[in-house]
mmCIF file of C-alpha atoms in Angstrom:
data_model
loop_
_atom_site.group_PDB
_atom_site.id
_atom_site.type_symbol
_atom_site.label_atom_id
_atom_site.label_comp_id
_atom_site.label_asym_id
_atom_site.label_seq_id
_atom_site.Cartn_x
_atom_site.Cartn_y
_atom_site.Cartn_z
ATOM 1 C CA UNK J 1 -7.870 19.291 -23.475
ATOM 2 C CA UNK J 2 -7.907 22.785 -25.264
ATOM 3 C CA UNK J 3 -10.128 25.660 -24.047
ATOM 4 C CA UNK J 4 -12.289 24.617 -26.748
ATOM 5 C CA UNK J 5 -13.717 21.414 -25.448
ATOM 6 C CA UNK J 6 -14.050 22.370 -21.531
ATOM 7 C CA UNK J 7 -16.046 25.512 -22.647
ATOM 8 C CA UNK J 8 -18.182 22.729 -24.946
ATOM 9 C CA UNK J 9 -18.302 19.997 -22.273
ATOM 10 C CA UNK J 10 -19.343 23.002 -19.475
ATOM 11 C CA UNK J 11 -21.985 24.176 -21.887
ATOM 12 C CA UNK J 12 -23.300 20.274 -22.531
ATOM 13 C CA UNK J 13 -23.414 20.157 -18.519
ATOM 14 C CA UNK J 14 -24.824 23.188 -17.903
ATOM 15 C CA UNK J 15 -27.945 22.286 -20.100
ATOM 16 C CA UNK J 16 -28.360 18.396 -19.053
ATOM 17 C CA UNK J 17 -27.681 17.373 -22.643
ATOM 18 C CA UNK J 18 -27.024 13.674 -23.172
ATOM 19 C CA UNK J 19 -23.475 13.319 -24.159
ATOM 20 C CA UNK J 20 -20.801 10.593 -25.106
ATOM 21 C CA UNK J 21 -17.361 11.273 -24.928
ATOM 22 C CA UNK J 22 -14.038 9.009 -25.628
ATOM 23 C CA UNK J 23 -9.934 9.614 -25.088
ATOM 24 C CA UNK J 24 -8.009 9.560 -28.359
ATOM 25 C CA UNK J 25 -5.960 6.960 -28.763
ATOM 26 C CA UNK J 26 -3.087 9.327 -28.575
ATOM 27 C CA UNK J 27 -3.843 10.511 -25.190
ATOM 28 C CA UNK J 28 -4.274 6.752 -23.576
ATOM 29 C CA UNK J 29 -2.544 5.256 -21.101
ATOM 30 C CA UNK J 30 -0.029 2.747 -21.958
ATOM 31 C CA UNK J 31 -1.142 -0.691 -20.618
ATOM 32 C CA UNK J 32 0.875 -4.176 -19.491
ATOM 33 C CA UNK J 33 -0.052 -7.632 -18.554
ATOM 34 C CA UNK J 34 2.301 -9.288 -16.242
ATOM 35 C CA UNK J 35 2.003 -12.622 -16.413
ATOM 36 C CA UNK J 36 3.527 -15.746 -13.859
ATOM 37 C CA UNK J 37 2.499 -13.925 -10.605
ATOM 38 C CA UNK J 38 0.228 -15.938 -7.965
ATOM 39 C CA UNK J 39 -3.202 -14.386 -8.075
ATOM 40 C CA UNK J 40 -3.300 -13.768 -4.467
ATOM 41 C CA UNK J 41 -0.390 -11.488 -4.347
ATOM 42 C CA UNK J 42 -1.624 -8.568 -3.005
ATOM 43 C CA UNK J 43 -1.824 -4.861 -5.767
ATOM 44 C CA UNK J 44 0.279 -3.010 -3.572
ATOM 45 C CA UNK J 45 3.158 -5.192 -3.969
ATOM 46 C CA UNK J 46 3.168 -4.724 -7.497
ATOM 47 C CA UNK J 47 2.783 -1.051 -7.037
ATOM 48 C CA UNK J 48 5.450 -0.894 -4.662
ATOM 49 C CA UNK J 49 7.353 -2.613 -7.049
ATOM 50 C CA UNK J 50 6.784 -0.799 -10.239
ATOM 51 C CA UNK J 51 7.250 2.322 -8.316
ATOM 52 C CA UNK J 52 11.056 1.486 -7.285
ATOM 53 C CA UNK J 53 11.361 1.127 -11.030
ATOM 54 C CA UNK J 54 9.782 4.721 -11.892
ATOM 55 C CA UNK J 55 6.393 3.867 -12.844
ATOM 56 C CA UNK J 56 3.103 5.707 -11.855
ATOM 57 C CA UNK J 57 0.383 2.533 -11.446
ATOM 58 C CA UNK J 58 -3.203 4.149 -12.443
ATOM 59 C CA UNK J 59 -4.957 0.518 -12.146
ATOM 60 C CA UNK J 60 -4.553 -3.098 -11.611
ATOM 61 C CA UNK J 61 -6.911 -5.753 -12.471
ATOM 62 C CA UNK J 62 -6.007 -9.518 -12.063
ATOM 63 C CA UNK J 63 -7.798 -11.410 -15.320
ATOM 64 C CA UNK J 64 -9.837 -13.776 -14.344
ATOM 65 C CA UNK J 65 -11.105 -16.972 -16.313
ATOM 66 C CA UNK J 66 -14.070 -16.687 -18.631
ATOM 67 C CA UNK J 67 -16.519 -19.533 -17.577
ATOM 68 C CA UNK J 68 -15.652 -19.908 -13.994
ATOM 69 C CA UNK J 69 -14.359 -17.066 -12.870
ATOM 70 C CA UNK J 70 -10.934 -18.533 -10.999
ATOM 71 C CA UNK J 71 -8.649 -15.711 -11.005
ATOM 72 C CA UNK J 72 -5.522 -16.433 -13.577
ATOM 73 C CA UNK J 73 -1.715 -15.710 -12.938
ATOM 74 C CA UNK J 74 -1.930 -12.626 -15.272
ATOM 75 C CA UNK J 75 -2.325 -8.683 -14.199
ATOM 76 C CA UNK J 76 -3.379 -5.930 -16.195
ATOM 77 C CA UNK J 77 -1.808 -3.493 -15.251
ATOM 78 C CA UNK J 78 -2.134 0.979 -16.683
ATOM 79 C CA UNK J 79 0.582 2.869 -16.037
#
């Protein structure tokens, strides 16, 4: 972020004004889906794991299915 937009975000604060904000595509995290892995695995395996390999996890969500809800073999995964 420039000086530019914190002084304009500060000021929008400041005065309770009713704001909506979004990250440029450009600025995004990059995101994976691993796929194969049992749904109860536990997240900080996978961390663990991506972290030998040099990656920073941010979040980790295992997808679950639409209608009822049984978690799938699939995590979504920002780095």
């Amino acid at each position: 972020m420039n000086i530019t937009t914190l002084l304009l975000l500060s000021h929008l604060n400041e005065n309770d004004y009713r704001y909506h904000s979004y990250q440029p595509d450009i600025n995004r995290q990059p995101c994976v889906v691993i796929r194969n892995l049992h749904p109860t695995i536990a997240h900080e395996d996978i961390i663990d794991g991506l972290s030998e390999l040099g990656h920073y996890v941010i979040n980790i969500y295992n997808m679950k299915h639409f209608s009822d809800k049984t978690p799938l073999p699939l995590f979504f995964v920002e780095i």
